[in-house]
mmCIF file of C-alpha atoms in Angstrom:
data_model
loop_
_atom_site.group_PDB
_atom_site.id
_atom_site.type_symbol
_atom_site.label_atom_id
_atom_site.label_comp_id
_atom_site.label_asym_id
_atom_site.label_seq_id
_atom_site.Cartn_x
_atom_site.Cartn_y
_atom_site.Cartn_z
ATOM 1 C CA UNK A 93 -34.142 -84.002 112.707
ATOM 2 C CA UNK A 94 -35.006 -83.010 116.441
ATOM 3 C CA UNK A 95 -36.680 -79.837 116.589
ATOM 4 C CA UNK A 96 -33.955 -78.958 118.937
ATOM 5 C CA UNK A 97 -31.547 -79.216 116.898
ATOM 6 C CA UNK A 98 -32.848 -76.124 114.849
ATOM 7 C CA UNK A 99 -31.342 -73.730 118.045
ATOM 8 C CA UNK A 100 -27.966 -74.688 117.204
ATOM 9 C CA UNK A 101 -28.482 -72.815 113.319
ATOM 10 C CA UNK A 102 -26.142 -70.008 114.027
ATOM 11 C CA UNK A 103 -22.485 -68.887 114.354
ATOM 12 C CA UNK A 104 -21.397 -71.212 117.431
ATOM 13 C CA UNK A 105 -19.517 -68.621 120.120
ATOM 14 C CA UNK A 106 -18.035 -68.749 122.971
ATOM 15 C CA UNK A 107 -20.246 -69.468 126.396
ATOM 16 C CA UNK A 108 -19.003 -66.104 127.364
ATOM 17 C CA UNK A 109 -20.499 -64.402 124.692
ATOM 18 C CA UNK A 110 -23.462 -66.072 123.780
ATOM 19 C CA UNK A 111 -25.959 -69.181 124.837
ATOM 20 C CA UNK A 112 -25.569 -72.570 123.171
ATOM 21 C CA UNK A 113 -29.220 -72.693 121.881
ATOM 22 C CA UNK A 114 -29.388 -68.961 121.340
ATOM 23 C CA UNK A 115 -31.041 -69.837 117.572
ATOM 24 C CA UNK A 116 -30.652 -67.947 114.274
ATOM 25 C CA UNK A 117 -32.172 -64.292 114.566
ATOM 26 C CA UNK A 118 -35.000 -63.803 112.694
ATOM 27 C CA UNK A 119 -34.084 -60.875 109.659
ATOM 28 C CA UNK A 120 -35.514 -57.813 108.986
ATOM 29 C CA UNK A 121 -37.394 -58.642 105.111
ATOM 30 C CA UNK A 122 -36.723 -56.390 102.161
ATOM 31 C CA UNK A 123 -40.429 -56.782 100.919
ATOM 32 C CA UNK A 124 -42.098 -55.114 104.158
ATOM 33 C CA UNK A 125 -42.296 -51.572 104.784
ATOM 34 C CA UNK A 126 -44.132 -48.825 103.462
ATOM 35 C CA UNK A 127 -42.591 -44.936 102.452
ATOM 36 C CA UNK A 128 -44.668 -42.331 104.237
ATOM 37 C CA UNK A 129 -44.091 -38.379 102.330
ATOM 38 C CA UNK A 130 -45.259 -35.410 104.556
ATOM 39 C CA UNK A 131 -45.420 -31.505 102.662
ATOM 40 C CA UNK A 132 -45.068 -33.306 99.443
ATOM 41 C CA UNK A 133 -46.922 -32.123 96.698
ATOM 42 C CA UNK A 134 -50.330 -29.717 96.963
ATOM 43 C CA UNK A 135 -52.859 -32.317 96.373
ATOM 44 C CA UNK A 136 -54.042 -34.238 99.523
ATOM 45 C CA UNK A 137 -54.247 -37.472 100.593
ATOM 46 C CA UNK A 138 -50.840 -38.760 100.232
ATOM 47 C CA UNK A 139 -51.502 -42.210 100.815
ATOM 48 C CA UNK A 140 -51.688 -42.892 96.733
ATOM 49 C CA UNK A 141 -48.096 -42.616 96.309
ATOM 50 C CA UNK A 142 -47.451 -45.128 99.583
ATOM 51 C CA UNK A 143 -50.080 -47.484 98.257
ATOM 52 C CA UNK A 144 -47.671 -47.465 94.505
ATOM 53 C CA UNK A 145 -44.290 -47.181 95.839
ATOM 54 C CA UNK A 146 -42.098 -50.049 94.001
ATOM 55 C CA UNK A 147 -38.521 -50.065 95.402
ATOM 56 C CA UNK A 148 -36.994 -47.844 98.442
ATOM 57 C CA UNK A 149 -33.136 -47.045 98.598
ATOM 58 C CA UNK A 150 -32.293 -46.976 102.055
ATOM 59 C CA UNK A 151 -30.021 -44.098 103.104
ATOM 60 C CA UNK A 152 -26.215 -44.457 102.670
ATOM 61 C CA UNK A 153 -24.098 -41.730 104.266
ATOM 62 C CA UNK A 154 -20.023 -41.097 103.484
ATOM 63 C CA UNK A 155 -17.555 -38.934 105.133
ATOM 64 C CA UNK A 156 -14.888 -37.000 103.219
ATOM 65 C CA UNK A 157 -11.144 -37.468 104.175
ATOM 66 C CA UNK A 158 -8.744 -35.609 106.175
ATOM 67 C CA UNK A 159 -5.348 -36.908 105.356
ATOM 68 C CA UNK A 160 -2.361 -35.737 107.943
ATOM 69 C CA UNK A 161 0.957 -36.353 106.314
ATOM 70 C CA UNK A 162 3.497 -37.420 109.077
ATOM 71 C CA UNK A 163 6.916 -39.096 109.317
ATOM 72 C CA UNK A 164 6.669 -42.310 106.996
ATOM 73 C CA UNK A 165 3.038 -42.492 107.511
ATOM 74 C CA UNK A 166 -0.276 -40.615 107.079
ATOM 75 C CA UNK A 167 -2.989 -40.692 109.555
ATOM 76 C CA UNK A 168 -6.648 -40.645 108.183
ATOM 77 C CA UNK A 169 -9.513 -38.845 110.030
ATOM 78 C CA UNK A 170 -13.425 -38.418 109.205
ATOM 79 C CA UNK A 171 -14.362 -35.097 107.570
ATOM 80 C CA UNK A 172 -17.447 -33.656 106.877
ATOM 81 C CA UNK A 173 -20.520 -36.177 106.384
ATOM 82 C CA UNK A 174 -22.634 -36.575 103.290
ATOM 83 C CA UNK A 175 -26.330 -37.731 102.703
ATOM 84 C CA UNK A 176 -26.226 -39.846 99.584
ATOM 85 C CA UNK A 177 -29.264 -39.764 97.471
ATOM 86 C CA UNK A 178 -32.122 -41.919 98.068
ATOM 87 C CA UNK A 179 -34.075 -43.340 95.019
ATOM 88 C CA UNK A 180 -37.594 -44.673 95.187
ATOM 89 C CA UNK A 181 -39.726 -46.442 92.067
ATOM 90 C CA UNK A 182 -43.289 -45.286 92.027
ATOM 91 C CA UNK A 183 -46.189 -47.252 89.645
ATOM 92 C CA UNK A 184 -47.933 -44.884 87.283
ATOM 93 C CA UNK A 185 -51.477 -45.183 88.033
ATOM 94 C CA UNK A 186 -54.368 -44.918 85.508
ATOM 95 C CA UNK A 187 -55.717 -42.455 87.521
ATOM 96 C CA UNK A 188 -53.100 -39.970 87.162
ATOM 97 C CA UNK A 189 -52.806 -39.815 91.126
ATOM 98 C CA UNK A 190 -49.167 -39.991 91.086
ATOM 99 C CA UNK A 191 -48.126 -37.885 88.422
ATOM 100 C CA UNK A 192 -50.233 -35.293 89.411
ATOM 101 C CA UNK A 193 -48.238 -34.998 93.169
ATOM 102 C CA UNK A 194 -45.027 -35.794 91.480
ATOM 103 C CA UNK A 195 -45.875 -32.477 89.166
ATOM 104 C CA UNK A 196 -47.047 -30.432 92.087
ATOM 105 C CA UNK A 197 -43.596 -31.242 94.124
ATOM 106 C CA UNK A 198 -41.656 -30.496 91.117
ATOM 107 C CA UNK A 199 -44.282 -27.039 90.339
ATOM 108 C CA UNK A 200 -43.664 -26.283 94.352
ATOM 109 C CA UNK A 201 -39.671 -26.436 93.679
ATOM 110 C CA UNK A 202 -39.884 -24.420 90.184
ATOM 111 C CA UNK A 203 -42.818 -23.090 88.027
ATOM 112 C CA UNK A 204 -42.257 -24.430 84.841
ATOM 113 C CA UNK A 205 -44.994 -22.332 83.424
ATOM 114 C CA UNK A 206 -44.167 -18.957 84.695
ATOM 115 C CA UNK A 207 -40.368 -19.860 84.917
ATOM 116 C CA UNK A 208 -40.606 -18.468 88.575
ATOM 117 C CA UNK A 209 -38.796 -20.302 92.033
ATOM 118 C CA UNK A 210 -39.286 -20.670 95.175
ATOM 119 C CA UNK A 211 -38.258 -17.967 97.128
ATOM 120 C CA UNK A 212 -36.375 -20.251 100.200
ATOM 121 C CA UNK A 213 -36.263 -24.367 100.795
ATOM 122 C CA UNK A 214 -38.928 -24.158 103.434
ATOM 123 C CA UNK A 215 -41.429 -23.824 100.701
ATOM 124 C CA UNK A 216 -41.103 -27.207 98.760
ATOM 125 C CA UNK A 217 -39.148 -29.163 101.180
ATOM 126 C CA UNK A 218 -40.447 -32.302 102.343
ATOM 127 C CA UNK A 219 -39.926 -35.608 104.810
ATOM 128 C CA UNK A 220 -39.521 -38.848 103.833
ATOM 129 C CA UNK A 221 -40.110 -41.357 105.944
ATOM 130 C CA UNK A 222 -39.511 -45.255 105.771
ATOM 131 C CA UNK A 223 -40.952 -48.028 107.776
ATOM 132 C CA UNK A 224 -39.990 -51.458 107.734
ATOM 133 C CA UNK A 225 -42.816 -53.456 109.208
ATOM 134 C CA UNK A 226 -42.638 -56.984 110.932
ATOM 135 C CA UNK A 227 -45.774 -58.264 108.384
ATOM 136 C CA UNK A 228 -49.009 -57.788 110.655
ATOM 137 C CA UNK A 229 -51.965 -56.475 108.309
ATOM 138 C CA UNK A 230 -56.093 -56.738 108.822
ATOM 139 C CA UNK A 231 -56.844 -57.339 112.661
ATOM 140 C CA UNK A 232 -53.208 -57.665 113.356
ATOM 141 C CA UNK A 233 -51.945 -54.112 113.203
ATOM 142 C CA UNK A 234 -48.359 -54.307 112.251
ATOM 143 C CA UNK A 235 -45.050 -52.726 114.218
ATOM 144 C CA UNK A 236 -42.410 -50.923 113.172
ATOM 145 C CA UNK A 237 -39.381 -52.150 113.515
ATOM 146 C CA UNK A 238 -37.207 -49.623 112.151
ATOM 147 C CA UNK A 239 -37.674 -45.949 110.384
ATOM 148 C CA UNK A 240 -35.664 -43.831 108.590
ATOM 149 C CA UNK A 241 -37.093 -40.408 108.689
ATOM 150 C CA UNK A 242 -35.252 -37.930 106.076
ATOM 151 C CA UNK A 243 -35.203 -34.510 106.644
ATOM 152 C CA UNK A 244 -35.270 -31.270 103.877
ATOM 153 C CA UNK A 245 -35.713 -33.055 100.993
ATOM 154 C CA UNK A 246 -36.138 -32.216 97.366
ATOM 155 C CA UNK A 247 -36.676 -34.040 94.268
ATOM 156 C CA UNK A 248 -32.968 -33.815 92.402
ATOM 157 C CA UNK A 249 -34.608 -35.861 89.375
ATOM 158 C CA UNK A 250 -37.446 -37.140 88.260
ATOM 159 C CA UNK A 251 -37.013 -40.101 85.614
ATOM 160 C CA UNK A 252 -40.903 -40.701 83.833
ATOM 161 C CA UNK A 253 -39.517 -44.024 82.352
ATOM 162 C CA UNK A 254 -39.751 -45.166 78.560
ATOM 163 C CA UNK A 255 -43.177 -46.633 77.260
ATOM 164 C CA UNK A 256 -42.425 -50.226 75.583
ATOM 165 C CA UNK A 257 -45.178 -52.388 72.752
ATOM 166 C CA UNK A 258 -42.666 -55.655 73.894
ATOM 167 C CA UNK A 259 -43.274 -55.332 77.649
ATOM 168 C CA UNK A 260 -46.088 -55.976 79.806
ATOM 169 C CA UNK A 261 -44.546 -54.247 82.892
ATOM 170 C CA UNK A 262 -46.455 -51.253 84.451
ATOM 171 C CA UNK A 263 -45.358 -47.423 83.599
ATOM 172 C CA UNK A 264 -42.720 -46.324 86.596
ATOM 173 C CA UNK A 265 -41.614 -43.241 87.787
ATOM 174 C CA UNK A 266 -38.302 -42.709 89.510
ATOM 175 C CA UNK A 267 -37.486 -40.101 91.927
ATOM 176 C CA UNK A 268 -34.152 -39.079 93.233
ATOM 177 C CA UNK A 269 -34.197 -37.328 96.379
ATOM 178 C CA UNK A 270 -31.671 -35.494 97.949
ATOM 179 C CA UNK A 271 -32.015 -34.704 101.808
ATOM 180 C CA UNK A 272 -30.276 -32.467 104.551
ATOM 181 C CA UNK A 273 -30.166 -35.090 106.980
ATOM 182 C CA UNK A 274 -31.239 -38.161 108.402
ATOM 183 C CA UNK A 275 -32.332 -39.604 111.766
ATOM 184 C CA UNK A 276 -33.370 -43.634 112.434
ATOM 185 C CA UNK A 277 -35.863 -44.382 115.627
ATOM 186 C CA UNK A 278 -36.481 -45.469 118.226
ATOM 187 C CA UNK A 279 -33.412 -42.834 119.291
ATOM 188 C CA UNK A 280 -31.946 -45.046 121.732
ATOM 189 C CA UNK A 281 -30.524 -47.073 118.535
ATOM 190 C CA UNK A 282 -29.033 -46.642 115.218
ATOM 191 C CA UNK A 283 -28.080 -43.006 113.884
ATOM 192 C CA UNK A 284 -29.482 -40.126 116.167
ATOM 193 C CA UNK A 285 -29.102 -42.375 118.948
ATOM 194 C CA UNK A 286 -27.123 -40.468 122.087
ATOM 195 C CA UNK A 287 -23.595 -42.005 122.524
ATOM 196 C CA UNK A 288 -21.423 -40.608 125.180
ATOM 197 C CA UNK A 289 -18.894 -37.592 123.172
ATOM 198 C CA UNK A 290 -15.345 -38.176 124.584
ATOM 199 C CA UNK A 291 -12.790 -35.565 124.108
ATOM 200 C CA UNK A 292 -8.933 -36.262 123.153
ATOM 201 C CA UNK A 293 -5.988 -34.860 122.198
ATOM 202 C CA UNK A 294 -4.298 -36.577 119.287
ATOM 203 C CA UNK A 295 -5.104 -38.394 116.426
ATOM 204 C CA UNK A 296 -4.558 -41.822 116.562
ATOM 205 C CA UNK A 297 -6.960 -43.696 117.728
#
């Protein structure tokens, strides 16, 4: 097959709209990026629970509904927003590295041993932020293509897995993790990126 032939592997459009040998653009990859936590635990470095991190759920958002009953009809509109929860998978390390900062977050949002709370969320709130990489490593630094960088979050639940004599898979820890809000860079794409407001009068759109 001619090598040329390979730019013609994609949706064929119109010449308006796109060139003829435009080619097949190359996919972000679900196995490249790395979770970054800032303020998250007591115990410092960090970079242990990056280094074990498993499986990132990236942020879904939903907006409640705003039904307007009219003549034979209704006309739906977006309500509030809502952050859905974001789960990540963490490997149990020998070493105790990550349960020891998953304890201290948790200690940070309630003392288990004194039964005492936090007084207000600025003192166990944390970021989360993801970055999915293009696969550089060593003496080719990698880029970012894309981060998600959640704001005011808190561990909701914190799931220390079962233990298992008929598997050979490594001890997990799951962490749900609820969030205020969420912003994805650079700014000038994506959510958080500035898009002109317009202001109307009715309802339909």
């Amino acid at each position: 097959m001619a090598v040329s032939s390979l730019t013609r592997m994609t949706v064929p459009l119109s010449s308006d709209q796109s060139s003829s040998t435009q080619g097949l653009l190359m996919p972000k990859l679900k196995y490249r990026f790395r979770i970054i936590f800032e303020n998250f635990g007591v115990s410092t470095p960090r970079t242990e629970l990056t280094k074990q991190v498993m499986t990132f759920a990236r942020p879904q958002v939903s907006f409640a509904e705003v039904n307007i009953p009219i003549y034979n009809s209704t006309v739906k509109l977006a309500g509030k927003h809502t952050w859905n929860d974001v789960t990540v998978s963490l490997r149990d390390d020998a070493s105790g590295n990550v349960s020891k900062l998953v304890g201290e977050q948790l200690q940070k949002q309630f003392d288990f041993m004194e039964m005492s709370s936090a007084s207000s969320g600025i003192d166990y709130k944390f970021i989360t932020r993801c970055e999915i990489l293009d696969g550089g490593n060593g003496a080719n630094e990698p880029t970012v293509l894309e981060t998600w960088e959640l704001y005011g979050c808190y561990l909701q639940q914190t799931n220390y897995q079962t233990l298992d004599y008929g598997s050979s898979d490594p001890v997990s820890i799951d962490l749900t993790i609820r969030y205020d809000n969420a912003l994805q860079t650079p700014l000038d794409t994506g959510v958080g990126a500035q898009v002109g407001r317009t202001l109307g009068t009715v309802v339909t759109g």
